[in-house]
Amino acid sequence: ESWLVSPVIALPTANDASLTIDHAVNKATPTGALFVMISTDYNGDVTTATWTELNLSQWPAGNSWTFVTNATADLTPFVGRNVTIAFKYTSTSSAAATWEIRNFVVKE
């Protein structure tokens, strides 16, 4: 298990907010192994924070380096709060995907 955790992101008073990323997955399907998570109480330790899984609009097929562009997640329920976004990767001795993420953008 590995985590890539963002700095704290303030979502002050916008009416809506969203996360947009481009990402590619190879050597596995992303279901059950790769997660985009959000927390309002992360303090440096992923094991003590409360995490909610975000639903991305698009996931790569998992069998190539072809990027899915502009995959989005709704952050509107978190407007008015400070959040941390994390990418959680899990693997086993029999299955280990590769996941590449670029163009991480949060919009209000």
PDB file of C-alpha atoms in Angstrom:
ATOM      1  CA  GLU A   1       0.000   0.000   0.000  1.00  0.00           C
ATOM      2  CA  SER A   2       1.283   3.440  -0.913  1.00  0.00           C
ATOM      3  CA  TRP A   3      -0.192   6.925  -0.701  1.00  0.00           C
ATOM      4  CA  LEU A   4       0.507  10.106  -2.672  1.00  0.00           C
ATOM      5  CA  VAL A   5      -0.944  12.931  -0.570  1.00  0.00           C
ATOM      6  CA  SER A   6      -1.520  16.541  -1.645  1.00  0.00           C
ATOM      7  CA  PRO A   7      -0.863  19.599   0.474  1.00  0.00           C
ATOM      8  CA  VAL A   8      -3.928  21.075   2.174  1.00  0.00           C
ATOM      9  CA  ILE A   9      -6.296  22.685  -0.336  1.00  0.00           C
ATOM     10  CA  ALA A  10      -8.694  25.420   0.811  1.00  0.00           C
ATOM     11  CA  LEU A  11     -12.148  25.360  -0.773  1.00  0.00           C
ATOM     12  CA  PRO A  12     -13.432  28.617   0.745  1.00  0.00           C
ATOM     13  CA  THR A  13     -16.874  29.678  -0.414  1.00  0.00           C
ATOM     14  CA  ALA A  14     -17.405  28.632  -4.012  1.00  0.00           C
ATOM     15  CA  ASN A  15     -20.745  27.216  -5.101  1.00  0.00           C
ATOM     16  CA  ASP A  16     -19.056  24.118  -6.465  1.00  0.00           C
ATOM     17  CA  ALA A  17     -15.628  22.585  -6.795  1.00  0.00           C
ATOM     18  CA  SER A  18     -14.066  19.764  -8.775  1.00  0.00           C
ATOM     19  CA  LEU A  19     -10.889  17.763  -9.192  1.00  0.00           C
ATOM     20  CA  THR A  20      -9.599  17.027 -12.697  1.00  0.00           C
ATOM     21  CA  ILE A  21      -6.731  14.664 -13.505  1.00  0.00           C
ATOM     22  CA  ASP A  22      -5.218  12.843 -16.446  1.00  0.00           C
ATOM     23  CA  HIS A  23      -4.139   9.295 -15.615  1.00  0.00           C
ATOM     24  CA  ALA A  24      -2.987   6.008 -17.114  1.00  0.00           C
ATOM     25  CA  VAL A  25      -3.101   2.509 -15.645  1.00  0.00           C
ATOM     26  CA  ASN A  26      -1.197  -0.496 -16.960  1.00  0.00           C
ATOM     27  CA  LYS A  27      -0.742  -4.123 -15.920  1.00  0.00           C
ATOM     28  CA  ALA A  28      -4.062  -4.360 -14.057  1.00  0.00           C
ATOM     29  CA  THR A  29      -7.584  -3.066 -13.867  1.00  0.00           C
ATOM     30  CA  PRO A  30      -7.958  -0.162 -11.443  1.00  0.00           C
ATOM     31  CA  THR A  31     -11.020  -1.599  -9.698  1.00  0.00           C
ATOM     32  CA  GLY A  32     -10.228  -2.526  -6.128  1.00  0.00           C
ATOM     33  CA  ALA A  33      -6.566  -1.514  -6.226  1.00  0.00           C
ATOM     34  CA  LEU A  34      -6.471   2.215  -6.974  1.00  0.00           C
ATOM     35  CA  PHE A  35      -8.399   4.884  -5.096  1.00  0.00           C
ATOM     36  CA  VAL A  36      -8.773   8.669  -5.133  1.00  0.00           C
ATOM     37  CA  MET A  37      -9.488   9.749  -1.564  1.00  0.00           C
ATOM     38  CA  ILE A  38     -10.307  12.991   0.263  1.00  0.00           C
ATOM     39  CA  SER A  39      -9.960  13.962   3.918  1.00  0.00           C
ATOM     40  CA  THR A  40     -10.802  16.989   6.035  1.00  0.00           C
ATOM     41  CA  ASP A  41      -8.748  15.850   9.049  1.00  0.00           C
ATOM     42  CA  TYR A  42      -5.451  14.591   7.605  1.00  0.00           C
ATOM     43  CA  ASN A  43      -2.584  15.597   9.892  1.00  0.00           C
ATOM     44  CA  GLY A  44       0.386  13.791   8.368  1.00  0.00           C
ATOM     45  CA  ASP A  45      -0.592  10.186   9.113  1.00  0.00           C
ATOM     46  CA  VAL A  46      -2.852   8.445   6.579  1.00  0.00           C
ATOM     47  CA  THR A  47      -3.807   5.782   9.111  1.00  0.00           C
ATOM     48  CA  THR A  48      -5.397   8.238  11.551  1.00  0.00           C
ATOM     49  CA  ALA A  49      -7.273  10.403   9.031  1.00  0.00           C
ATOM     50  CA  THR A  50     -10.859   9.877   7.946  1.00  0.00           C
ATOM     51  CA  TRP A  51     -10.919   9.223   4.188  1.00  0.00           C
ATOM     52  CA  THR A  52     -13.799   9.283   1.709  1.00  0.00           C
ATOM     53  CA  GLU A  53     -13.379   7.730  -1.713  1.00  0.00           C
ATOM     54  CA  LEU A  54     -14.044  10.112  -4.602  1.00  0.00           C
ATOM     55  CA  ASN A  55     -15.825   8.815  -7.685  1.00  0.00           C
ATOM     56  CA  LEU A  56     -13.856   9.613 -10.815  1.00  0.00           C
ATOM     57  CA  SER A  57     -15.803  10.094 -14.026  1.00  0.00           C
ATOM     58  CA  GLN A  58     -13.356   7.960 -16.022  1.00  0.00           C
ATOM     59  CA  TRP A  59     -10.803   5.221 -15.363  1.00  0.00           C
ATOM     60  CA  PRO A  60      -8.289   3.847 -17.859  1.00  0.00           C
ATOM     61  CA  ALA A  61      -8.794   0.291 -19.133  1.00  0.00           C
ATOM     62  CA  GLY A  62      -5.724  -0.856 -17.216  1.00  0.00           C
ATOM     63  CA  ASN A  63      -3.826  -2.453 -20.065  1.00  0.00           C
ATOM     64  CA  SER A  64      -1.894   0.354 -21.754  1.00  0.00           C
ATOM     65  CA  TRP A  65      -0.107   3.656 -21.225  1.00  0.00           C
ATOM     66  CA  THR A  66      -2.939   5.560 -22.907  1.00  0.00           C
ATOM     67  CA  PHE A  67      -3.994   8.469 -20.726  1.00  0.00           C
ATOM     68  CA  VAL A  68      -7.600   9.176 -19.888  1.00  0.00           C
ATOM     69  CA  THR A  69      -7.772  12.963 -19.890  1.00  0.00           C
ATOM     70  CA  ASN A  70     -10.025  15.209 -17.858  1.00  0.00           C
ATOM     71  CA  ALA A  71     -11.286  12.588 -15.424  1.00  0.00           C
ATOM     72  CA  THR A  72     -13.265  14.542 -12.834  1.00  0.00           C
ATOM     73  CA  ALA A  73     -14.562  14.150  -9.293  1.00  0.00           C
ATOM     74  CA  ASP A  74     -17.098  16.401  -7.591  1.00  0.00           C
ATOM     75  CA  LEU A  75     -15.722  18.226  -4.553  1.00  0.00           C
ATOM     76  CA  THR A  76     -18.856  20.315  -3.935  1.00  0.00           C
ATOM     77  CA  PRO A  77     -19.719  18.511  -0.656  1.00  0.00           C
ATOM     78  CA  PHE A  78     -16.392  19.788   0.727  1.00  0.00           C
ATOM     79  CA  VAL A  79     -16.794  23.487  -0.160  1.00  0.00           C
ATOM     80  CA  GLY A  80     -16.060  25.708   2.807  1.00  0.00           C
ATOM     81  CA  ARG A  81     -13.483  23.310   4.231  1.00  0.00           C
ATOM     82  CA  ASN A  82      -9.787  22.570   3.964  1.00  0.00           C
ATOM     83  CA  VAL A  83      -9.177  19.228   2.277  1.00  0.00           C
ATOM     84  CA  THR A  84      -6.357  16.884   1.421  1.00  0.00           C
ATOM     85  CA  ILE A  85      -6.597  14.690  -1.668  1.00  0.00           C
ATOM     86  CA  ALA A  86      -4.732  11.398  -1.845  1.00  0.00           C
ATOM     87  CA  PHE A  87      -4.095   8.719  -4.402  1.00  0.00           C
ATOM     88  CA  LYS A  88      -4.035   5.317  -2.704  1.00  0.00           C
ATOM     89  CA  TYR A  89      -2.296   2.432  -4.456  1.00  0.00           C
ATOM     90  CA  THR A  90      -2.519  -1.182  -3.337  1.00  0.00           C
ATOM     91  CA  SER A  91      -0.929  -4.320  -4.740  1.00  0.00           C
ATOM     92  CA  THR A  92      -0.290  -7.952  -3.926  1.00  0.00           C
ATOM     93  CA  SER A  93       2.480 -10.391  -4.740  1.00  0.00           C
ATOM     94  CA  SER A  94       0.366 -11.613  -7.687  1.00  0.00           C
ATOM     95  CA  ALA A  95      -0.980  -8.274  -9.014  1.00  0.00           C
ATOM     96  CA  ALA A  96       0.806  -4.927  -9.120  1.00  0.00           C
ATOM     97  CA  ALA A  97      -0.566  -2.267 -11.420  1.00  0.00           C
ATOM     98  CA  THR A  98       1.217   0.854 -12.550  1.00  0.00           C
ATOM     99  CA  TRP A  99      -0.570   4.195 -12.210  1.00  0.00           C
ATOM    100  CA  GLU A 100       0.605   7.486 -13.639  1.00  0.00           C
ATOM    101  CA  ILE A 101      -1.138  10.758 -12.748  1.00  0.00           C
ATOM    102  CA  ARG A 102      -0.587  14.172 -14.294  1.00  0.00           C
ATOM    103  CA  ASN A 103      -2.338  17.538 -14.573  1.00  0.00           C
ATOM    104  CA  PHE A 104      -3.850  17.545 -11.084  1.00  0.00           C
ATOM    105  CA  VAL A 105      -6.239  20.544 -10.999  1.00  0.00           C
ATOM    106  CA  VAL A 106      -8.740  21.667  -8.372  1.00  0.00           C
ATOM    107  CA  LYS A 107     -11.268  24.229  -9.600  1.00  0.00           C
ATOM    108  CA  GLU A 108     -13.826  26.272  -7.746  1.00  0.00           C
TER     109      GLU A 108
END
